Coordinates of C-alpha atoms in Angstrom, one line a residue:
X1 CA -54.9 -108.6 -13.5
X2 CA -54.8 -104.8 -13.8
X3 CA -51.9 -104.6 -16.2
X4 CA -51.3 -101.6 -18.5
X5 CA -48.6 -102.5 -21.0
X6 CA -49.3 -101.8 -24.7
X7 CA -49.8 -104.9 -26.9
X8 CA -48.2 -104.0 -30.2
X9 CA -47.7 -105.5 -33.5
X10 CA -51.2 -105.5 -34.9
X11 CA -51.3 -104.4 -38.5
X12 CA -53.4 -101.2 -38.8
X13 CA -54.5 -98.8 -41.5
X14 CA -52.9 -95.4 -41.0
X15 CA -55.1 -92.4 -41.0
X16 CA -52.4 -89.9 -42.0
X17 CA -49.5 -90.4 -44.4
X18 CA -47.7 -87.1 -43.7
X19 CA -45.2 -86.6 -41.0
X20 CA -46.2 -83.1 -40.3
X21 CA -49.4 -81.3 -39.5
X22 CA -50.6 -81.5 -43.1
X23 CA -53.9 -83.3 -43.2
X24 CA -54.9 -85.9 -45.9
X25 CA -58.6 -86.6 -45.9
X26 CA -60.0 -90.0 -46.6
X27 CA -61.8 -90.7 -49.8
X28 CA -65.4 -91.7 -48.8
X29 CA -64.9 -95.3 -50.1
X30 CA -61.9 -95.7 -47.8
X31 CA -63.8 -94.6 -44.7
X32 CA -66.8 -96.7 -45.6
X33 CA -64.6 -99.7 -46.2
X34 CA -63.0 -99.4 -42.8
X35 CA -66.3 -99.0 -41.0
X36 CA -67.5 -102.3 -42.4
X37 CA -64.8 -104.2 -40.4
X38 CA -64.6 -104.4 -36.7
X39 CA -61.0 -105.4 -36.8
X40 CA -60.1 -102.5 -39.1
X41 CA -61.8 -100.0 -36.8
X42 CA -60.2 -101.3 -33.7
X43 CA -56.9 -101.4 -35.6
X44 CA -57.2 -97.6 -36.0
X45 CA -57.1 -97.3 -32.2
X46 CA -54.1 -99.7 -32.0
X47 CA -52.3 -97.5 -34.5
X48 CA -52.8 -94.5 -32.2
X49 CA -51.5 -96.4 -29.2
X50 CA -48.4 -97.2 -31.2
X51 CA -47.6 -93.5 -31.5
X52 CA -47.0 -93.4 -27.7
X53 CA -43.5 -92.4 -26.7
X54 CA -40.7 -94.4 -25.0
X55 CA -37.0 -93.6 -24.6
X56 CA -35.0 -96.7 -25.3
X57 CA -32.7 -94.9 -27.7
X58 CA -35.0 -95.3 -30.7
X59 CA -35.2 -91.5 -31.5
X60 CA -31.6 -90.4 -31.1
X61 CA -29.7 -93.3 -32.6
X62 CA -29.1 -95.1 -29.3
X63 CA -29.1 -92.0 -27.1
X64 CA -31.6 -91.6 -24.3
X65 CA -32.7 -88.2 -22.8
X66 CA -30.6 -89.1 -19.8
X67 CA -27.6 -88.3 -21.9
X68 CA -29.1 -84.9 -22.8
X69 CA -29.2 -83.9 -19.1
X70 CA -26.9 -84.6 -16.1
X71 CA -27.9 -88.2 -15.6
X72 CA -25.5 -89.6 -18.3
X73 CA -23.1 -89.0 -21.1
X74 CA -23.3 -90.6 -24.5
X75 CA -20.1 -92.5 -25.2
X76 CA -20.0 -91.3 -28.9
X77 CA -19.7 -87.5 -29.3
X78 CA -21.1 -87.9 -32.8
X79 CA -24.4 -89.3 -31.5
X80 CA -27.6 -87.4 -32.3
X81 CA -28.4 -87.0 -28.6
X82 CA -25.2 -85.0 -28.2
X83 CA -26.7 -82.2 -30.2
X84 CA -28.8 -81.3 -27.1
X85 CA -25.6 -80.4 -25.3
X86 CA -23.0 -79.3 -27.9
X87 CA -24.8 -76.3 -29.4
X88 CA -26.0 -77.9 -32.6
X89 CA -29.7 -77.8 -31.6
X90 CA -31.7 -75.5 -33.8
X91 CA -35.1 -75.1 -35.6
X92 CA -33.5 -76.7 -38.6
X93 CA -32.1 -79.5 -36.4
X94 CA -35.0 -79.7 -33.9
X95 CA -34.0 -83.2 -32.8
X96 CA -37.3 -84.3 -31.2
X97 CA -40.0 -86.0 -33.2
X98 CA -42.6 -84.9 -30.6
X99 CA -44.1 -82.3 -32.8
X100 CA -44.7 -84.4 -35.9
X101 CA -45.6 -87.6 -34.0
X102 CA -48.0 -85.9 -31.6
X103 CA -49.9 -83.9 -34.2
X104 CA -50.2 -87.0 -36.4
X105 CA -51.6 -88.9 -33.5
X106 CA -54.0 -86.0 -32.6
X107 CA -55.3 -85.9 -36.1
X108 CA -55.9 -89.6 -36.0
X109 CA -57.7 -89.2 -32.7
X110 CA -59.9 -86.4 -34.0
X111 CA -60.9 -88.3 -37.1
X112 CA -61.7 -91.5 -35.1
X113 CA -63.9 -89.5 -32.7
X114 CA -65.7 -87.7 -35.5
X115 CA -66.1 -90.4 -38.2
X116 CA -66.3 -93.8 -36.6
X117 CA -69.0 -93.5 -33.8
X118 CA -72.4 -95.2 -33.9
X119 CA -71.3 -98.4 -35.7
X120 CA -73.1 -101.7 -34.7
X121 CA -71.3 -104.4 -36.7
X122 CA -74.4 -106.3 -37.3
X123 CA -72.6 -109.2 -38.9
X124 CA -71.1 -110.0 -35.5
X125 CA -74.4 -110.0 -33.5
X126 CA -74.6 -113.8 -33.4
X127 CA -71.1 -114.2 -32.1
X128 CA -70.8 -115.2 -28.4
X129 CA -68.3 -112.4 -27.9
X130 CA -70.4 -109.7 -29.5
X131 CA -71.1 -107.9 -26.1
X132 CA -67.4 -107.9 -25.4
X133 CA -66.5 -106.6 -28.8
X134 CA -69.1 -103.8 -28.6
X135 CA -67.8 -102.9 -25.1
X136 CA -64.3 -102.6 -26.6
X137 CA -65.6 -100.5 -29.5
X138 CA -67.6 -98.1 -27.3
X139 CA -64.9 -97.8 -24.8
X140 CA -62.4 -97.0 -27.4
X141 CA -63.7 -93.5 -27.8
X142 CA -62.8 -92.8 -24.1
X143 CA -59.4 -94.3 -24.7
X144 CA -58.8 -92.1 -27.8
X145 CA -59.8 -89.0 -25.9
X146 CA -57.3 -89.8 -23.2
X147 CA -54.6 -90.6 -25.8
X148 CA -55.3 -87.2 -27.4
X149 CA -54.9 -85.5 -24.0
X150 CA -51.6 -87.3 -23.5
X151 CA -50.2 -86.2 -26.8
X152 CA -51.2 -82.6 -26.0
X153 CA -49.3 -82.9 -22.7
X154 CA -46.2 -84.1 -24.5
X155 CA -46.4 -81.1 -26.9
X156 CA -46.8 -78.5 -24.0
X157 CA -43.9 -80.1 -22.1
X158 CA -41.7 -79.6 -25.0
X159 CA -42.9 -76.4 -26.7
X160 CA -45.1 -74.5 -24.3
X161 CA -48.0 -72.9 -26.1
X162 CA -49.1 -74.9 -29.1
X163 CA -51.8 -75.0 -31.8
X164 CA -54.8 -76.7 -30.2
X165 CA -57.8 -78.3 -31.9
X166 CA -60.3 -81.1 -31.0
X167 CA -61.9 -81.5 -34.4
X168 CA -60.6 -82.7 -37.7
X169 CA -58.5 -79.9 -39.3
X170 CA -58.6 -79.7 -43.0
X171 CA -55.8 -78.9 -45.3
X172 CA -57.2 -75.5 -45.9
X173 CA -56.8 -74.2 -42.3
X174 CA -54.2 -76.5 -40.7
X175 CA -51.4 -74.1 -41.6
X176 CA -53.2 -71.0 -40.3
X177 CA -53.5 -72.1 -36.7
X178 CA -52.1 -69.9 -33.9
X179 CA -50.6 -71.1 -30.5
X180 CA -52.9 -71.6 -27.6
X181 CA -51.5 -70.6 -24.2
X182 CA -50.1 -73.6 -22.3
X183 CA -52.3 -73.1 -19.2
X184 CA -55.4 -73.3 -21.4
X185 CA -54.3 -76.6 -22.8
X186 CA -53.3 -77.8 -19.3
X187 CA -56.9 -77.0 -18.2
X188 CA -58.3 -79.0 -21.1
X189 CA -56.1 -82.0 -20.2
X190 CA -57.1 -81.9 -16.6
X191 CA -60.8 -81.5 -17.3
X192 CA -60.8 -84.2 -19.9
X193 CA -58.9 -86.6 -17.6
X194 CA -61.3 -85.9 -14.7
X195 CA -64.3 -86.9 -16.9
X196 CA -62.6 -89.9 -18.4
X197 CA -61.6 -91.2 -15.0
X198 CA -65.3 -91.7 -14.4
X199 CA -65.9 -93.4 -17.8
X200 CA -62.9 -95.7 -18.3
X201 CA -62.8 -99.1 -16.4
X202 CA -60.5 -99.6 -13.5
X203 CA -59.7 -103.1 -14.7
X204 CA -60.6 -104.7 -18.0
X205 CA -60.2 -108.2 -16.7
X206 CA -63.0 -108.0 -14.1
X207 CA -65.8 -106.9 -16.3
X208 CA -67.4 -110.3 -16.7
X209 CA -67.5 -110.1 -20.5
X210 CA -66.5 -113.0 -22.6
X211 CA -63.3 -112.4 -24.5
X212 CA -62.1 -109.5 -22.3
X213 CA -59.2 -111.3 -20.7
X214 CA -56.3 -111.5 -21.4
X215 CA -56.5 -109.7 -24.7
X216 CA -57.7 -106.4 -23.1
X217 CA -54.6 -105.9 -20.9
X218 CA -52.5 -103.0 -21.9
X219 CA -55.3 -100.4 -22.4
X220 CA -55.9 -97.1 -20.7
X221 CA -57.8 -97.2 -17.5
X222 CA -59.4 -94.8 -15.1
X223 CA -56.1 -94.8 -13.1
X224 CA -54.2 -93.7 -16.2
X225 CA -56.6 -90.8 -16.6
X226 CA -56.0 -89.7 -13.0
X227 CA -52.2 -90.1 -13.5
X228 CA -52.2 -87.9 -16.6
X229 CA -54.3 -85.3 -14.7
X230 CA -51.9 -85.4 -11.8
X231 CA -48.8 -85.1 -13.9
X232 CA -50.3 -82.3 -16.0
X233 CA -51.3 -80.4 -12.8
X234 CA -47.8 -80.6 -11.4
X235 CA -46.3 -79.3 -14.6
X236 CA -48.9 -76.5 -14.8
X237 CA -47.9 -75.4 -11.3
X238 CA -44.1 -75.6 -11.9
X239 CA -42.1 -72.4 -12.4
X240 CA -41.6 -72.8 -16.2
X241 CA -45.4 -72.5 -16.6
X242 CA -46.4 -70.7 -13.4
X243 CA -44.2 -67.7 -13.4
X244 CA -46.3 -65.8 -10.8
X245 CA -46.2 -68.8 -8.5
X246 CA -50.0 -69.0 -8.3
X247 CA -50.6 -71.0 -5.1
X248 CA -53.9 -72.3 -6.4
X249 CA -52.1 -74.2 -9.1
X250 CA -50.0 -75.9 -6.5
X251 CA -53.2 -76.6 -4.6
X252 CA -54.7 -78.3 -7.6
X253 CA -51.5 -80.3 -8.2
X254 CA -51.6 -81.6 -4.6
X255 CA -55.3 -82.5 -4.9
X256 CA -54.8 -84.3 -8.2
X257 CA -51.8 -86.3 -7.0
X258 CA -53.6 -87.2 -3.8
X259 CA -56.7 -88.3 -5.7
X260 CA -54.6 -90.7 -7.7
X261 CA -52.7 -92.0 -4.7
X262 CA -55.9 -92.6 -2.8
X263 CA -57.5 -94.4 -5.8
X264 CA -54.4 -96.6 -6.3
X265 CA -54.3 -97.5 -2.6
X266 CA -58.0 -98.4 -2.7
X267 CA -57.3 -100.4 -5.9
X268 CA -54.5 -102.4 -4.3
X269 CA -51.6 -100.8 -6.1
X270 CA -48.5 -101.0 -4.0
X271 CA -44.7 -100.3 -4.2
X272 CA -42.8 -103.6 -4.4
X273 CA -39.0 -104.0 -4.9
X274 CA -37.1 -101.5 -7.0
X275 CA -35.4 -104.2 -9.1
X276 CA -38.9 -105.4 -10.2
X277 CA -39.6 -102.1 -11.9
X278 CA -37.9 -103.5 -15.1
X279 CA -37.4 -106.9 -16.6
X280 CA -39.5 -109.2 -18.7
X281 CA -42.4 -109.2 -16.2
X282 CA -42.4 -105.6 -15.0
X283 CA -45.7 -105.1 -16.7
X284 CA -47.2 -107.3 -14.0
X285 CA -45.8 -105.2 -11.2
X286 CA -48.4 -103.9 -8.7
X287 CA -47.0 -100.4 -8.9
X288 CA -47.5 -100.0 -12.6
X289 CA -50.4 -97.7 -13.8
X290 CA -49.6 -97.7 -17.5
X291 CA -46.7 -98.9 -19.6
X292 CA -45.6 -98.8 -23.2
X293 CA -44.1 -102.0 -24.7
X294 CA -41.1 -101.6 -27.0
X295 CA -42.4 -102.2 -30.5
X296 CA -40.2 -104.5 -32.6
X297 CA -41.4 -105.1 -36.2
X298 CA -39.6 -108.4 -36.2
X299 CA -41.3 -109.8 -33.1
X300 CA -44.9 -109.0 -32.2
X301 CA -44.2 -109.6 -28.5
X302 CA -41.7 -106.7 -28.6
X303 CA -38.7 -108.9 -27.7
X304 CA -35.5 -107.2 -28.7
X305 CA -31.8 -106.9 -27.9
X306 CA -31.4 -103.3 -29.1
X307 CA -31.2 -101.8 -25.6
X308 CA -28.5 -104.3 -24.6
X309 CA -26.6 -103.8 -27.9
X310 CA -26.6 -100.0 -27.3
X311 CA -25.6 -100.2 -23.6
X312 CA -23.6 -103.3 -22.7
X313 CA -20.0 -102.3 -22.0
X314 CA -17.4 -102.1 -24.7
X315 CA -15.2 -105.1 -24.4
X316 CA -18.2 -107.4 -23.9
X317 CA -19.1 -109.4 -27.0
X318 CA -21.9 -107.5 -28.8
X319 CA -21.7 -104.5 -26.4
X320 CA -21.6 -101.1 -28.0
X321 CA -21.5 -98.9 -24.9
X322 CA -23.8 -95.9 -25.1
X323 CA -25.6 -94.1 -22.3
X324 CA -23.1 -93.9 -19.5
X325 CA -24.3 -92.8 -16.0
X326 CA -22.6 -89.6 -14.9
X327 CA -20.8 -88.9 -11.7
X328 CA -23.5 -86.4 -11.0
X329 CA -26.0 -89.3 -10.8
X330 CA -23.6 -91.5 -8.8
X331 CA -23.1 -88.6 -6.3
X332 CA -26.9 -88.5 -5.7
X333 CA -26.9 -92.0 -4.1
X334 CA -26.7 -91.3 -0.3
X335 CA -25.2 -93.5 2.4
X336 CA -27.6 -96.2 3.4
X337 CA -26.7 -96.3 7.1
X338 CA -27.1 -92.6 7.7
X339 CA -29.4 -91.4 4.9
X340 CA -27.0 -88.5 4.3
X341 CA -25.4 -87.3 1.1
X342 CA -21.7 -88.1 0.5
X343 CA -20.8 -84.5 1.1
X344 CA -22.7 -84.1 4.4
X345 CA -20.8 -84.3 7.7
X346 CA -21.2 -87.6 9.4
X347 CA -22.4 -89.4 6.3
X348 CA -19.9 -92.2 6.6
X349 CA -18.6 -91.8 3.0
X350 CA -15.1 -93.0 2.4
X351 CA -13.5 -91.5 -0.8
X352 CA -11.0 -94.4 -0.9
X353 CA -14.0 -96.8 -1.1
X354 CA -16.5 -94.6 -2.8
X355 CA -19.1 -97.2 -3.6
X356 CA -19.3 -98.9 -0.2
X357 CA -22.5 -98.5 1.8
X358 CA -24.4 -96.6 -0.7
X359 CA -28.2 -96.5 -1.5
X360 CA -28.9 -100.0 -2.9
X361 CA -30.5 -98.3 -5.9
X362 CA -27.0 -97.4 -7.1
X363 CA -26.0 -101.0 -7.7
X364 CA -29.3 -101.7 -9.4
X365 CA -28.9 -98.8 -11.8
X366 CA -25.2 -98.4 -12.5
X367 CA -22.4 -100.8 -13.5
X368 CA -19.1 -99.8 -11.9
X369 CA -15.5 -100.9 -12.0
X370 CA -15.0 -104.4 -10.5
X371 CA -18.6 -105.6 -10.9
X372 CA -18.9 -109.2 -11.8
X373 CA -21.5 -111.2 -13.8
X374 CA -22.5 -108.2 -16.0
X375 CA -24.0 -109.3 -18.2
X376 CA -24.6 -112.9 -17.2
X377 CA -22.3 -114.4 -19.8
X378 CA -19.4 -112.2 -18.9
X379 CA -17.0 -114.1 -16.6
X380 CA -14.5 -111.3 -16.1
X381 CA -14.8 -108.3 -13.7
X382 CA -15.8 -105.0 -15.4
X383 CA -12.7 -102.8 -15.8
X384 CA -13.5 -99.1 -16.4
X385 CA -10.0 -97.8 -15.4
X386 CA -7.7 -96.4 -18.1
X387 CA -6.3 -99.4 -20.0
X388 CA -8.9 -101.8 -18.6
X389 CA -10.9 -104.3 -20.7
X390 CA -13.9 -101.9 -20.7
X391 CA -12.2 -98.6 -20.3
X392 CA -10.6 -95.8 -22.2
X393 CA -8.8 -95.4 -24.6
X394 CA -10.9 -98.0 -26.4
X395 CA -13.2 -96.3 -28.8
X396 CA -16.7 -96.1 -27.3
X397 CA -15.5 -96.9 -23.8
X398 CA -17.4 -95.1 -21.0
X399 CA -16.2 -91.5 -20.6
X400 CA -17.7 -91.3 -17.1
X401 CA -16.3 -94.5 -15.5
X402 CA -19.7 -96.2 -15.5
X403 CA -22.1 -98.2 -17.6
X404 CA -25.9 -98.5 -17.5
X405 CA -27.7 -101.4 -15.8
X406 CA -31.2 -100.3 -15.2
X407 CA -33.7 -101.4 -17.8
X408 CA -31.2 -103.9 -19.3
X409 CA -31.7 -107.7 -19.2
X410 CA -28.4 -109.4 -18.3
X411 CA -29.8 -112.7 -19.6
X412 CA -29.6 -111.4 -23.2
X413 CA -26.6 -113.0 -24.7
X414 CA -25.1 -111.2 -27.7
X415 CA -22.6 -113.9 -28.6
X416 CA -23.0 -115.6 -32.0
X417 CA -24.0 -119.0 -30.6
X418 CA -26.4 -117.7 -28.0
X419 CA -30.0 -119.0 -27.7
X420 CA -31.1 -116.0 -25.7
X421 CA -30.9 -113.2 -28.2
X422 CA -33.7 -110.9 -27.1
X423 CA -35.9 -109.9 -24.2
X424 CA -39.2 -108.1 -23.7
X425 CA -38.7 -104.4 -22.7
X426 CA -41.6 -102.3 -21.4
X427 CA -41.3 -98.5 -20.9
X428 CA -42.7 -97.1 -17.7
X429 CA -45.2 -94.4 -18.5
X430 CA -47.0 -94.0 -15.2
X431 CA -46.1 -95.8 -11.9
X432 CA -47.2 -95.1 -8.4
X433 CA -43.8 -94.1 -7.0
X434 CA -43.6 -91.1 -9.3
X435 CA -46.9 -89.7 -7.9
X436 CA -45.8 -90.0 -4.2
X437 CA -43.0 -87.7 -5.2
X438 CA -45.2 -85.5 -7.3
X439 CA -47.5 -85.1 -4.3
X440 CA -44.6 -84.3 -2.0
X441 CA -43.5 -81.5 -4.3
X442 CA -47.0 -80.0 -4.7
X443 CA -48.0 -80.2 -1.0
X444 CA -44.6 -78.8 0.0
X445 CA -45.1 -75.8 -2.3
X446 CA -48.7 -75.3 -1.2
X447 CA -48.4 -75.8 2.6
X448 CA -45.0 -74.2 2.8
X449 CA -42.9 -76.8 4.7
X450 CA -41.9 -80.4 4.6
X451 CA -43.7 -81.4 7.8
X452 CA -46.9 -79.3 7.3
X453 CA -50.2 -81.1 7.1
X454 CA -53.9 -80.1 6.9
X455 CA -57.3 -81.7 7.1
X456 CA -57.2 -81.8 3.3
X457 CA -53.7 -83.1 3.1
X458 CA -53.0 -85.3 6.1
X459 CA -49.8 -86.8 4.5
X460 CA -46.9 -84.4 4.7
X461 CA -44.4 -83.8 2.0
X462 CA -41.7 -85.4 4.1
X463 CA -43.8 -88.6 4.6
X464 CA -44.7 -88.8 0.9
X465 CA -41.0 -88.3 -0.2
X466 CA -40.0 -91.1 2.1
X467 CA -42.3 -93.7 0.5
X468 CA -40.0 -94.6 -2.3
X469 CA -37.1 -95.1 0.1
X470 CA -38.8 -97.8 2.2
X471 CA -38.9 -100.6 -0.4
X472 CA -37.7 -103.9 0.9
X473 CA -34.7 -103.9 -1.3
X474 CA -33.9 -100.3 -0.7
X475 CA -34.4 -99.7 3.0
X476 CA -33.1 -96.1 3.1
X477 CA -33.8 -93.9 6.1
X478 CA -36.9 -91.7 5.8
X479 CA -36.6 -88.0 5.4
X480 CA -35.9 -86.5 8.9
X481 CA -38.4 -84.2 10.6
X482 CA -37.6 -80.5 11.1
X483 CA -35.8 -79.9 7.8
X484 CA -35.4 -76.4 6.5
X485 CA -37.2 -75.6 3.2
X486 CA -33.9 -75.4 1.4
X487 CA -32.6 -78.7 2.9
X488 CA -35.9 -80.5 2.0
X489 CA -35.9 -79.2 -1.5
X490 CA -32.4 -80.3 -2.2
X491 CA -33.0 -83.7 -0.7
X492 CA -36.3 -84.1 -2.6
X493 CA -34.6 -83.3 -5.9
X494 CA -32.0 -85.8 -5.1
X495 CA -34.5 -88.5 -4.2
X496 CA -36.4 -87.8 -7.4
X497 CA -33.1 -88.1 -9.5
X498 CA -32.3 -91.4 -7.9
X499 CA -35.7 -93.0 -7.9
X500 CA -36.6 -92.0 -11.4
X501 CA -33.2 -92.4 -13.0
X502 CA -33.3 -93.2 -16.8
X503 CA -37.1 -93.0 -16.8
X504 CA -37.2 -89.8 -18.8
X505 CA -38.0 -87.4 -16.0
X506 CA -34.8 -85.5 -15.1
X507 CA -34.5 -83.9 -18.6
X508 CA -37.9 -82.3 -18.1
X509 CA -37.7 -81.7 -14.3
X510 CA -34.8 -79.4 -14.6
X511 CA -36.7 -77.4 -17.3
X512 CA -40.0 -77.2 -15.4
X513 CA -38.0 -76.1 -12.3
X514 CA -36.1 -73.5 -14.4
X515 CA -32.8 -74.9 -13.1
X516 CA -31.1 -75.2 -16.5
X517 CA -27.8 -74.0 -15.2
X518 CA -27.3 -77.5 -13.8
X519 CA -26.9 -78.6 -17.4
X520 CA -23.9 -76.3 -18.1
X521 CA -21.5 -79.1 -17.1
X522 CA -21.3 -82.7 -16.2
X523 CA -18.8 -84.6 -14.0
X524 CA -17.0 -87.7 -15.2
X525 CA -14.9 -90.1 -13.0
X526 CA -11.5 -91.1 -14.4
X527 CA -10.1 -94.2 -12.9
X528 CA -6.4 -95.1 -12.9
X529 CA -5.1 -98.5 -11.7
X530 CA -2.0 -98.2 -9.6
X531 CA 0.9 -100.7 -9.5
X532 CA -0.4 -102.3 -6.3
X533 CA -3.9 -102.8 -7.9
X534 CA -5.6 -99.9 -6.0
X535 CA -7.6 -97.4 -7.9
X536 CA -7.2 -93.6 -8.0
X537 CA -10.4 -91.7 -8.7
X538 CA -10.1 -88.3 -10.4
X539 CA -13.1 -86.1 -11.1
X540 CA -13.2 -84.4 -14.5
X541 CA -15.6 -81.5 -15.2
X542 CA -16.9 -81.3 -18.8
X543 CA -18.6 -78.1 -20.1
X544 CA -21.8 -78.3 -22.0
X545 CA -23.8 -75.8 -23.9
X546 CA -26.8 -74.3 -22.2
X547 CA -28.9 -71.3 -23.0
X548 CA -32.2 -70.3 -21.4
X549 CA -34.0 -70.6 -24.7
X550 CA -33.5 -74.3 -24.3
X551 CA -36.2 -74.5 -21.6
X552 CA -38.5 -75.1 -24.6
X553 CA -37.7 -77.0 -27.8
X554 CA -37.4 -75.1 -31.1
X555 CA -40.5 -75.6 -33.3
X556 CA -39.3 -77.2 -36.5
X557 CA -38.4 -74.6 -39.1
X558 CA -40.4 -76.5 -41.7
X559 CA -43.6 -75.8 -39.7
X560 CA -42.7 -72.1 -39.3
X561 CA -42.2 -71.8 -43.0
X562 CA -45.6 -73.4 -43.8
X563 CA -47.6 -71.4 -41.2
X564 CA -47.2 -67.6 -41.1
X565 CA -49.3 -67.5 -37.9
X566 CA -47.0 -69.9 -36.0
X567 CA -44.4 -68.0 -34.0
X568 CA -41.1 -69.5 -33.0
X569 CA -40.1 -70.0 -29.3
X570 CA -38.1 -67.1 -27.9
X571 CA -34.4 -67.2 -28.7
X572 CA -34.6 -69.8 -31.5

């Protein structure tokens, strides 16, 4: 099996104790002690894996980045995630932990690469699994290099130009580093990934080494290296980082995403059903390239009910509401019969029955008024209308008229006498569907139209953007031929919003496209139940705070104060 989820829970020795870029060197005896133990050395790598990001609400007190863009609204205006949209975001309130977490992990990577190579673990040579252990150890240096590249990508995505170093940084010079231009760091990431794709295994379970399976599932593969290269190339070509619209950057992005798609097709990756993208076994899905398991200190398997507690509807025992899908997102789901948007002539949309005949991904992502069996132990229909069991004016009730379904496990029962208290949740880091969309965007920008092809790029943007629509449980019409560039771009953005909803992309997509004005407001749907039981639907526009400085995050003020050479992002 080619599975890529992270196996967490192993106790590890931390390399750094600080939560900023300050570096604390090992005393020699500590390093020597660690090097004597195979388990301790491999534990250092596990520790770095555990720094990988996921967005189940753990950073913003239950809020997801979906609620910081136009996908959703957080039900509690005092929530940390609301600071992204209410004007409270600042260098002294930088919100994200990306800076501190990423640099801590990069320091760990650099030290591991510099100080822990060349070990032989002689005491293990008589063990039957010695060859497998040494493979894992030697391969770990490729994994750590790819992890380092991934953390640098996360930094650029948030901050643009950032301090860049690939060796251990001492306490004497860590706070004198300047910022390296984003394109230079992107180039490093792409070159590093290209090399690592030739060094990392495609599949750890097929190596024929005793002890490799199943314990080696969840580690970075050659496909993950190609995926990071492809995503980085797309960002590098996007308007936020490619102000001159350099066509060669779009060319490289199309090449990188095609390379990954071709490799995945050859490796028997395939798109299955949309509903199988999440759930307790989603890490086994044939579409998954790399995943990050939710880490729960109380359960080594990662089983938890936190996501359900945050997002089950108010009015359900144990439900706390939370990230409520916006009407903006709901409007993005087209009509299944026609493939047209609800505002397009001839779509078949009925405003009196607004949810009938929509893209099936809508019902798999969003809980709406009248839904039954959500979650499984709830025997009453969901009522999001004013005065309803799950509606306003109850504190914490959805302000948008909807609740979140995607990623949640309806089998988790939050009642006191329940025997199903938790579920395994695994965050999607890379999956094949994203890269068909990435390729569509890049080849469209490079070749100049949705239908254009070339000897190098025989699959058109239109064809690639249609792939995610043809799943057996989605069955949406493909993109039509002959679309104007503006029409294709609008439909492509819509498809990307729908397909990747709540997977952490939209927040960054609007930034890399420099379309932040779309974050100036959000639409809610207010439902009123009439005397005859019918529902009146009223749209409500809510203003949000947006300033172009928000294309990049503010560097934490504490870092600016420590390092006189570290300039703040413009406007902050």
